[in-house]
Amino acid sequence: MKYQSQAVAKPYFIAAIGLFVGQIVFGLIMGLQYVVGDFLFPAIPFNVARMVHTNLLIVWLLFGFMGAAYYLIPEESERELYSPKLAMLMFWIFLIAGAVTILGYLFVPYAKLAEMTGNDLLATMGREFLEQPLPTKVGIVIVALAMLFNLSMTVLRGRKTAINLVMLLGLWGLAIFFLFSFYNPANLVKDKFYWWWVVHLWVEGVWELIMGAMLAFVLIKVTGVDREVIEKWLYVIIAMALITGLIGMGHHYYWIGTPSYWQWWGSVFSALEPIPFFMMTLFAFNMVNRRRREHPNKAAVLWALGTGVMAFLGAGVWGFLHTLAPVNFYTHGSQITAAHGHMAFYGAYVMVVITMISYTMPLMRGRAANSKTAQVVEMWSFWLMTVAMVFITLFLTAAGTLQIWLQRIAAEPMGFMAAQDQVALFYWMREISGLVFFVGLVLYITSFFIKGKEAPAD
Amino acid sequence: MKQATLLWLLLLALTTLTTQAATLSAAAGLTGSAVPLVLLAALIKGRVVIDRFMVLQHVDGPWRWIVLGWLLLVLGLIGYAFNLNPT
Amino acid sequence: MNIAVALLAPQGRRRDLPGDLAMWFFIFAELLVFGVLFLAYAFARARNVELFNASQLELDRISGAINTALLITSSYFVVRAVDRIRHGASRACVHWLAAAMACGGAFLVLKLVEFGAKFDAGITMSTNTFFMFYIGLGFFHFMHVVLGMVILGAVALKAWQGGYSAADHTGVETGASYWHMVDLVWIVLFPLVYVLR
């Protein structure tokens, strides 16, 4: 660690991992509710479990990105963070607001929560991923703006590199697109249209910038390959990500009442969306193959390579699978979507955050890398979680395929719930894979507490 | 540079030819007849831009063929699509 | 994989591609996007020949032809600009670049007039599949002309400040390559949408 203020990343990462555990626990609860419908009813109904599962995912990834930004930007800018105090203040605000919101979801009926938090002043609640009460949304904006101010000031006064500029651009984009969560037109088509601009323009657009910057940062550090080479890749990848992602977004507009030309634009551009992800895979492997040094942190290298592969599979291949309009006509809103969502979020964003944590945490704890034993445990957790996620995806894909067949293609189509009964076996297998994933996560956390002979800090 | 100027004039002439072909065939109510000619003109124009303006002609490796191949493939498939359903 | 290896090759052998390699990757990606769109047009037309032929007659072919001439000419000017900077003549390079941008600007104006006339006639992307492609492809290409002009403008500014020389002018070649790509794409787009029937 070169600058003292980079240490503010640590609480962000710890909070991220803590919320990650929460996300997985609620995922397991919900996975069981798929097959045992009244599990934990009425304490935690399915819709609440789902809301907590998805909201925790977004929030912990945001914690991860923020932590990564607070670590990466000072180092790239070659100066201390503009205001570490502001960063810590925002950490506590974000953590408390997040915790209160989740408790609100769990202990107050949603309608009552909406009433209590002024949803009748400005209605923003009730939409997937954007369930947060108004005060929480405002809080997110304040935290994001304070962070952007802090980071922008740091970059403005320091060295400007491709990595910190791309990171900053991604974070600004994140904040700007979040503003659409406040826009809730009465027209249902428009409502849906702009709804997609928040989380989906994140994951298909600006988050790819954040991901590219983080991956490039870690790769420079662990491989020692020339910055110039890595930056060129970064530019090409983000240009491609933006062109394909921003118009490729049209694949969400097929059946919501928008003009039919979206079926063309969405299909063509989203079919090209795997390209930047594929380039990221090539990028990661080539940099590691051309490494000029053997970094002692093998686990971080493994996570970086894993990100390349799994992001391409989850976001690229599983996205392409159902992105063309004629295919999507049958597959939309089925378990195929869930399969894609799981592997894409894990492969792209979960893994890139863990890559960053894996690389930076030892440094923030005063060593270049963790002990051999700790790294072996961490690598085990990598394989358990990744393989479990592959199986979750495969089982959901199987469930989805069968569901589509029974419900939408068969000569005598079944009703939704009848079809769900038929695919229950796959849901059981998914739940078991989920348990394996959880074991991997526990192992991951354990790896932080394993002592042993550590590599000294540079 | 004299060569570039001549090539530029060639490109302009081909553009005129293409446009003229379209005007004539539209006026005569013909379809399909001008397709090979127009595609050939586009191929020549594209090749001039790729090899002489972009100066890819003597570049090593796959680079030139990526761009030239793109042109051939796109024009070829367009030609194919326009013959799928001759009316 | 070849491509990736070449990207990582040591910078010594600079007789490969004119301009920065990263720009070439961007160009390849752009060509791919346009290629897919062109083929989408061609095959969508094959299923709708009459509609496409009838709608095509409503286009202003002369305006399209003038635009082709403008882009070709601007490409030629860019060739001249690169030639000048190779001889270290920064000012002359800037003049040719300015001329190229003027052609680009005229292209944009003409295109806007053309689109304006169509919108006035009540034609939108939703009118039919042909006009969906005509407006969509045209607009997508329009944005590339805008981007190309921004790039040329940045190059011209740096050249004006004496940022390039006979020995070091990769930036000019990089910008030139992108601009030629914009031209190349239009060379296919014009016959495809305006002429072929």
XYZ file of C-alpha atoms in Angstrom, chain C:
197
model
C -5.112 -15.170 -31.044
C -2.775 -13.826 -33.709
C -4.244 -10.425 -33.188
C -3.663 -10.549 -29.481
C -0.074 -11.663 -29.978
C 0.555 -8.881 -32.444
C -0.897 -6.337 -30.069
C 1.615 -7.393 -27.496
C 4.551 -7.496 -29.876
C 7.337 -5.099 -29.050
C 6.797 -1.657 -30.499
C 9.979 -1.803 -32.592
C 8.546 -2.935 -35.940
C 6.384 0.033 -36.877
C 5.895 -0.952 -40.481
C 2.601 -2.718 -39.723
C -0.479 -0.619 -39.649
C -0.754 3.116 -40.172
C -1.702 4.644 -36.849
C -2.291 3.198 -33.424
C -3.122 -0.486 -33.178
C -5.811 0.142 -30.587
C -7.639 2.292 -33.138
C -7.508 -0.578 -35.595
C -9.202 -2.860 -33.144
C -11.878 -0.261 -32.785
C -12.152 -0.045 -36.574
C -12.503 -3.829 -36.888
C -15.236 -3.802 -34.273
C -17.020 -0.975 -36.067
C -16.789 -2.814 -39.376
C -18.275 -5.857 -37.719
C -21.217 -3.875 -36.370
C -21.890 -2.242 -39.733
C -21.409 -5.537 -41.547
C -24.047 -7.233 -39.415
C -26.432 -4.322 -39.975
C -25.894 -4.377 -43.757
C -26.612 -8.071 -43.925
C -29.656 -7.643 -41.708
C -30.897 -5.113 -44.271
C -30.122 -7.343 -47.245
C -31.843 -10.394 -45.810
C -34.788 -8.474 -44.403
C -35.241 -7.066 -47.902
C -35.161 -10.517 -49.456
C -38.349 -11.284 -47.564
C -39.963 -7.964 -48.434
C -38.729 -7.075 -51.897
C -41.769 -5.125 -53.035
C -41.995 -3.006 -49.919
C -38.288 -2.180 -50.055
C -38.345 -1.349 -53.753
C -41.384 0.871 -53.403
C -40.086 2.704 -50.336
C -36.643 3.156 -51.862
C -38.143 5.256 -54.646
C -39.034 7.873 -52.040
C -35.395 8.470 -51.174
C -33.468 11.444 -52.435
C -30.871 9.593 -54.461
C -29.119 12.740 -55.631
C -28.612 13.888 -52.065
C -27.152 10.474 -51.275
C -24.837 10.674 -54.273
C -23.616 14.146 -53.338
C -22.963 12.878 -49.830
C -20.935 10.009 -51.259
C -18.888 12.468 -53.282
C -18.399 14.609 -50.176
C -17.105 11.721 -48.083
C -14.860 10.449 -50.858
C -13.450 13.926 -51.319
C -12.885 14.372 -47.607
C -11.087 11.024 -47.527
C -8.886 12.240 -50.367
C -8.149 15.455 -48.436
C -7.151 13.373 -45.437
C -4.747 11.432 -47.659
C -3.228 14.774 -48.637
C -3.023 15.815 -44.986
C -1.111 12.653 -44.080
C 1.205 13.231 -47.046
C 1.952 16.772 -45.873
C 2.773 15.771 -42.295
C 5.120 13.094 -43.627
C 7.084 15.995 -45.039
C 6.828 17.822 -41.759
C 4.503 20.501 -43.107
C 2.173 20.956 -40.131
C 0.346 23.991 -41.457
C -0.463 22.385 -44.804
C -1.593 19.264 -42.941
C -3.994 21.371 -40.882
C -5.370 23.019 -44.016
C -6.138 19.681 -45.643
C -7.696 18.404 -42.434
C -9.852 21.517 -42.233
C -10.969 20.945 -45.815
C -11.829 17.344 -44.955
C -13.835 18.474 -41.953
C -15.646 21.025 -44.093
C -16.728 18.186 -46.388
C -17.777 16.182 -43.346
C -19.780 19.152 -42.101
C -21.487 19.521 -45.476
C -22.326 15.808 -45.331
C -23.978 16.302 -41.953
C -25.994 19.310 -43.121
C -27.207 17.513 -46.218
C -28.082 14.454 -44.180
C -30.078 16.552 -41.736
C -31.963 18.191 -44.610
C -32.689 14.744 -46.008
C -33.909 13.410 -42.667
C -35.886 16.601 -42.081
C -37.738 16.132 -45.355
C -38.570 12.561 -44.396
C -39.806 13.552 -40.944
C -41.901 16.315 -42.467
C -43.468 13.712 -44.730
C -44.443 11.864 -41.566
C -41.916 9.071 -42.047
C -40.414 7.546 -38.899
C -38.565 4.387 -37.931
C -41.963 2.818 -37.337
C -43.273 3.510 -40.856
C -42.000 0.223 -42.214
C -38.958 -2.052 -42.137
C -37.256 -0.223 -44.983
C -37.480 3.162 -43.290
C -36.479 1.595 -39.991
C -33.189 0.622 -41.652
C -32.859 3.820 -43.650
C -33.225 6.044 -40.605
C -31.496 3.726 -38.144
C -28.482 2.965 -40.328
C -28.288 6.559 -41.503
C -28.379 7.881 -37.976
C -25.836 5.364 -36.731
C -23.507 6.329 -39.564
C -24.244 10.015 -38.913
C -22.957 9.596 -35.366
C -19.792 8.055 -36.765
C -19.236 11.048 -39.025
C -19.641 13.253 -35.961
C -17.146 11.150 -34.008
C -14.765 11.107 -36.980
C -14.907 14.895 -37.142
C -14.182 15.152 -33.435
C -11.148 12.921 -33.947
C -9.971 14.885 -36.991
C -10.524 18.100 -35.055
C -8.385 16.868 -32.168
C -5.658 15.813 -34.611
C -5.818 19.149 -36.447
C -5.565 21.057 -33.173
C -2.479 19.133 -32.135
C -0.963 19.564 -35.599
C -1.670 23.299 -35.406
C 0.252 23.450 -32.140
C 3.125 21.681 -33.855
C 2.540 18.406 -32.039
C 3.462 16.245 -35.028
C 6.566 16.003 -37.169
C 7.882 14.108 -40.159
C 9.315 11.538 -37.757
C 6.400 11.286 -35.348
C 2.894 11.563 -36.728
C 1.147 8.386 -35.589
C -1.742 10.471 -34.320
C -2.482 11.841 -37.792
C -2.451 8.358 -39.278
C -4.682 7.095 -36.483
C -7.293 9.777 -37.113
C -6.984 9.282 -40.872
C -7.594 5.533 -40.565
C -10.772 6.105 -38.605
C -12.030 8.658 -41.111
C -11.364 6.320 -44.035
C -13.370 3.656 -42.222
C -16.337 6.063 -41.983
C -15.971 6.625 -45.734
C -15.599 2.930 -46.499
C -18.767 2.086 -44.618
C -20.699 4.742 -46.531
C -19.351 3.374 -49.809
C -21.271 0.178 -49.037
C -24.232 1.860 -47.361
C -25.049 4.212 -50.230
C -25.499 1.615 -52.994
C -27.153 -0.808 -50.587
C -29.861 1.509 -49.308
C -30.230 4.083 -52.088
C -29.428 2.197 -55.265
C -29.698 -1.586 -55.229
C -33.142 -2.866 -56.112
